[in-house]
Amino acid sequence: MKKLKFLIVFFLILIPCLLSGQNHAVKAITTVNAHSLGPQKLDNLPPVIAPLNNPQTTLKIQLGKQLYFDTRLSKDNTISCATCHNPAMGWSDAGPTSSGINGQKGGRRAPPVSNAAYAPLQFWDGRAPTLEEQAKGPVANPIEMGNTHESMLRTVQDIPGYVKEFEQVFGTSVVTVDLVAEAIAAFERTIVTTDSPFDRYVRGDDQALTKLEKQGLEIFNGKGHCTACHWGGYFSDGRFHNLGVNPTDPSNPDLGRFVVTKDSADLGAFKTPTIRDVALRAPYMHNGSEKTLEDVVDLYNKGGRTGDPNISPLILPLGLTKGEKKALVAFMTTAMTSLNPEVANVKPIPASELPK
Amino acid sequence: MKKLIALVIAIGFLEMILPSDSLAIPSFARKYGFNCNMCHTSYTKLNDFGQRFRDNGYQIPGQQGKEKNVFEGGPPVAFRTTFGYTAYKSDEGTASGFTLNGLDLLSAGVLHKNISFLLIYTPRIDVPSGSYLGTDSLNSNISQEGSLESVNLIFSNIIRDVLNIRIGRFEPGYHSFSSKRSYYLIQPYEVYNMTTPNNSYTFDDNQIGIEASGHFRFGFKYAAGFINGNGGNPDNNNYKDVYLNVMQTIGKGDGQSAGQRIGLFIYSGWQPMTLPGTVIGPTGSTNGTGNKAFYRYGATGSFNWQTLNLQIMYMKGTDDKAFNTMEPTMKYNYSGGFVELDYAGMLNNRLVASAIYNWITPPSYDSGREINAYSVLLRYYLGHWSAVNIAMHMEYTNRVTGVENKSNENMFLLGLDFAM
């Protein structure tokens, strides 16, 4: 009898501990670098945390938005950030890979800018640690905007409207690459999608998801193994995996993250993209090799397309049925598409309204 | 009177065969926010992902060092219990009633990168609310024996995926199919539980010792161990038992839920002829003398097609003639195995249907140990996207023991099996 009493007391103590432990863990996750602690439950996005050295201000965000849509940052005045990270295309482009100046084709498609504020590293290979660093890259990439930082700065410095705005925002009329990048990054940190049917479901609206979408969510978090990488509020681990994707050019495969780390484990590995708004930005994978979400599900269901010896150990055949695939696609198509007006209604700034 | 005898036999039988340390560890699901079916085809059977997770020291494969350890998350504690209605019929009579089949407390997690632990404790429960064992010599009513079923540390990725070490009491890696994670609640893998004359070794037992295991990119896996071979008891001799299990998976997968896997295993053990020994060591061990050898060896196959999984195991056992109290001039040889077909269906594998045939063929002079058992089960899981951790379980077994004096038993269980 004594032992039974002990057991009862044990569980009375244990259960609140379990619950409180969970809460503490969640609190900790939202206040530190969420991605270093590994998988977390699918959830709403936490607030964006701007870096201390680049705080958000209204004027800075407005300046960043202008720069984001300004084709004058490119060598031939034809390409802006928005050309490849188009709000109308889920903040990516039509693909399969992105086009730069003079119609040049890149080897990868544009990763979505929406919710990129939550990514611990930027670019498909994670070579940029911050949005600020990322923003500097495409300007000087010969295939993308084809410019040089010096030439781009001369262009901006020669536009009085921009000089005035830089002075208002940063307190200096001397435009630098860092300041341009900070302004663009500040704008990008506002592109956050928080009002998908899934978000409303998690907030307690049981009607927000259809029965099929709820089934898809269960598959997503269970038999589909999606949350092994697409976890947390961001629906991404921000890490790098080789999925056994068909290469664009088998004779010259893209080495992915390996180029940055030189670690053979990273050969052919690319960053996990968020699932948020995924239906808006077909085709899929770093090289656009999967045309539809059905194709993507098929890739995972088969355990990858190739017999790549470096394929991630997370990639395994799933045994999904037709009905399960349908539910999974339904979940990703409608349940994950946000209706945030402040993001969905972002329109390119016409050239006539950009600083002169 | 017949009913009483049947009841006693039924309860004794259930107690003997019910998995006392079945594994499903919801604390992992809580830690990651995963649904149970991330790691299980359906709880309790592991899928390929779950198998890799286990092999990687309870770390997500390829992600070691990039996740919460036990000091950063909630308490890594879980429990599992089963209860339901059991009906039993034998030549002696019938018995039926509600049964509560004890409680397993489970804890597991990552201590530091590539160092993790597993602990399974079944507490002793004195009040007869579970599988009542009757009055013991101390005149207390035990419904569950206390036991530290598993407690071990795992050192993972010592050499990439190729070398991992497990130390403590653990489920030995010669089990290509885990009886701890079998769907069946009343029907065990009979050949795992086979005991031979004068030999206390049981294939099913968790063992104390050290095990090396690993897997290679081309689908090869191995486990090799060095253990006492005396279950959770102190060793009874100074010889140690050794084993090796090698498996090869063809195609993508680990053979649990995808790919086709075949394996070979051998266990070489020693048991003393003379007990107790004369030396009592600090571990309480006795140096039994006159150690004699015994072997268990066989082949396994796990074949997958869509959500069908066919598991086949064939094992032979050979004990030194010194063990053989029935025919002392001969080695004791037997064989046995099982063929199990599992189907997982409906959304997220919420429905499981399974059939299994178990057999044991002892030597002809010991035909009382012959077993032929046919079992079927259906499980349906309740839950939602964050967990499907409650199984409604229906199982039936027909078990025939012996040849000349056949004993025919029929068992039926309708119950709930849940973990949290």
Short mmCIF file of C-alpha atoms in Angstrom, two decimals, chain A residues 21-145:
data_model
loop_
_atom_site.label_atom_id
_atom_site.label_comp_id
_atom_site.label_asym_id
_atom_site.label_seq_id
_atom_site.Cartn_x
_atom_site.Cartn_y
_atom_site.Cartn_z
CA GLY A 21 9.18 21.37 -18.53
CA GLN A 22 7.58 21.67 -21.94
CA ASN A 23 6.61 25.26 -21.32
CA HIS A 24 10.07 26.17 -20.18
CA ALA A 25 11.52 24.54 -23.24
CA VAL A 26 9.21 26.49 -25.53
CA LYS A 27 10.04 29.77 -23.82
CA ALA A 28 13.71 29.04 -24.12
CA ILE A 29 13.37 28.21 -27.79
CA THR A 30 11.72 31.48 -28.69
CA THR A 31 14.29 33.59 -26.94
CA VAL A 32 17.49 31.97 -28.06
CA ASN A 33 18.61 30.77 -31.44
CA ALA A 34 15.79 28.37 -32.09
CA HIS A 35 17.62 26.29 -34.62
CA SER A 36 20.53 25.24 -32.47
CA LEU A 37 18.27 23.16 -30.22
CA GLY A 38 16.90 20.92 -32.92
CA PRO A 39 13.38 19.88 -33.86
CA GLN A 40 10.47 21.69 -32.31
CA LYS A 41 6.75 21.26 -32.61
CA LEU A 42 5.01 22.80 -35.61
CA ASP A 43 3.65 26.12 -34.47
CA ASN A 44 3.02 29.77 -35.25
CA LEU A 45 6.02 31.87 -36.09
CA PRO A 46 7.52 33.78 -33.19
CA PRO A 47 8.20 37.50 -33.64
CA VAL A 48 11.17 38.34 -35.83
CA ILE A 49 14.22 39.33 -33.86
CA ALA A 50 16.33 41.94 -35.64
CA PRO A 51 20.07 41.98 -34.93
CA LEU A 52 21.19 44.54 -32.37
CA ASN A 53 23.38 46.28 -34.93
CA ASN A 54 20.52 46.73 -37.39
CA PRO A 55 17.33 47.62 -35.54
CA GLN A 56 14.10 47.98 -37.45
CA THR A 57 12.78 51.49 -38.15
CA THR A 58 9.94 52.53 -40.39
CA LEU A 59 12.11 54.74 -42.57
CA LYS A 60 14.77 52.07 -42.92
CA ILE A 61 12.18 49.51 -43.97
CA GLN A 62 10.78 51.95 -46.54
CA LEU A 63 14.28 52.63 -47.89
CA GLY A 64 14.98 48.92 -48.05
CA LYS A 65 11.79 48.33 -49.97
CA GLN A 66 12.75 50.94 -52.55
CA LEU A 67 16.17 49.41 -53.00
CA TYR A 68 14.62 45.94 -53.22
CA PHE A 69 12.49 46.94 -56.19
CA ASP A 70 15.06 49.17 -57.88
CA THR A 71 16.55 47.72 -61.07
CA ARG A 72 19.18 50.49 -61.10
CA LEU A 73 21.22 48.42 -58.68
CA SER A 74 22.06 46.05 -61.51
CA LYS A 75 24.64 46.61 -64.21
CA ASP A 76 22.18 47.20 -67.03
CA ASN A 77 19.24 48.53 -65.03
CA THR A 78 17.13 45.44 -65.76
CA ILE A 79 17.34 43.33 -62.62
CA SER A 80 16.23 44.09 -59.09
CA CYS A 81 16.01 41.83 -56.06
CA ALA A 82 12.33 41.44 -56.87
CA THR A 83 13.06 40.09 -60.34
CA CYS A 84 14.05 36.77 -58.85
CA HIS A 85 12.37 37.13 -55.46
CA ASN A 86 9.01 38.18 -56.85
CA PRO A 87 6.17 38.75 -54.34
CA ALA A 88 3.70 37.50 -56.93
CA MET A 89 5.54 34.18 -57.16
CA GLY A 90 5.85 33.38 -53.51
CA TRP A 91 8.91 35.65 -53.29
CA SER A 92 10.74 33.37 -55.71
CA ASP A 93 10.47 33.16 -59.50
CA ALA A 94 9.10 31.04 -62.32
CA GLY A 95 12.30 29.03 -62.61
CA PRO A 96 13.24 26.33 -62.90
CA THR A 97 16.42 28.28 -62.16
CA SER A 98 16.74 32.04 -61.99
CA SER A 99 17.67 34.40 -64.82
CA GLY A 100 20.04 37.33 -64.44
CA ILE A 101 21.29 40.08 -66.70
CA ASN A 102 21.41 39.40 -70.42
CA GLY A 103 19.16 36.40 -69.87
CA GLN A 104 21.90 34.41 -68.18
CA LYS A 105 20.69 31.34 -66.32
CA GLY A 106 21.89 30.54 -62.83
CA GLY A 107 22.39 27.00 -61.61
CA ARG A 108 19.88 27.32 -58.79
CA ARG A 109 16.47 28.82 -58.33
CA ALA A 110 15.85 31.80 -56.10
CA PRO A 111 15.12 30.82 -52.49
CA PRO A 112 12.05 32.56 -51.11
CA VAL A 113 12.61 35.83 -49.30
CA SER A 114 9.40 35.44 -47.34
CA ASN A 115 10.21 34.37 -43.79
CA ALA A 116 13.91 34.28 -44.63
CA ALA A 117 14.37 36.30 -41.44
CA TYR A 118 14.05 33.01 -39.56
CA ALA A 119 16.74 31.18 -41.51
CA PRO A 120 19.94 30.75 -39.51
CA LEU A 121 21.97 30.88 -42.74
CA GLN A 122 21.19 32.34 -46.16
CA PHE A 123 21.49 30.99 -49.72
CA TRP A 124 20.93 27.37 -50.70
CA ASP A 125 24.43 26.57 -49.51
CA GLY A 126 24.32 28.78 -46.40
CA ARG A 127 27.32 30.84 -47.38
CA ALA A 128 25.87 34.01 -45.87
CA PRO A 129 25.32 34.11 -42.11
CA THR A 130 22.82 36.98 -42.18
CA LEU A 131 20.29 38.68 -44.42
CA GLU A 132 22.64 41.65 -44.57
CA GLU A 133 25.44 39.52 -45.97
CA GLN A 134 23.06 37.82 -48.35
CA ALA A 135 21.85 41.14 -49.74
CA LYS A 136 25.36 42.05 -50.84
CA GLY A 137 25.83 38.91 -52.93
CA PRO A 138 23.55 39.12 -55.98
CA VAL A 139 24.52 42.70 -56.84
CA ALA A 140 28.07 41.64 -57.59
CA ASN A 141 27.26 38.22 -59.01
CA PRO A 142 28.10 38.30 -62.74
CA ILE A 143 25.17 36.06 -63.61
CA GLU A 144 22.62 37.80 -61.42
CA MET A 145 22.75 41.62 -61.26
#
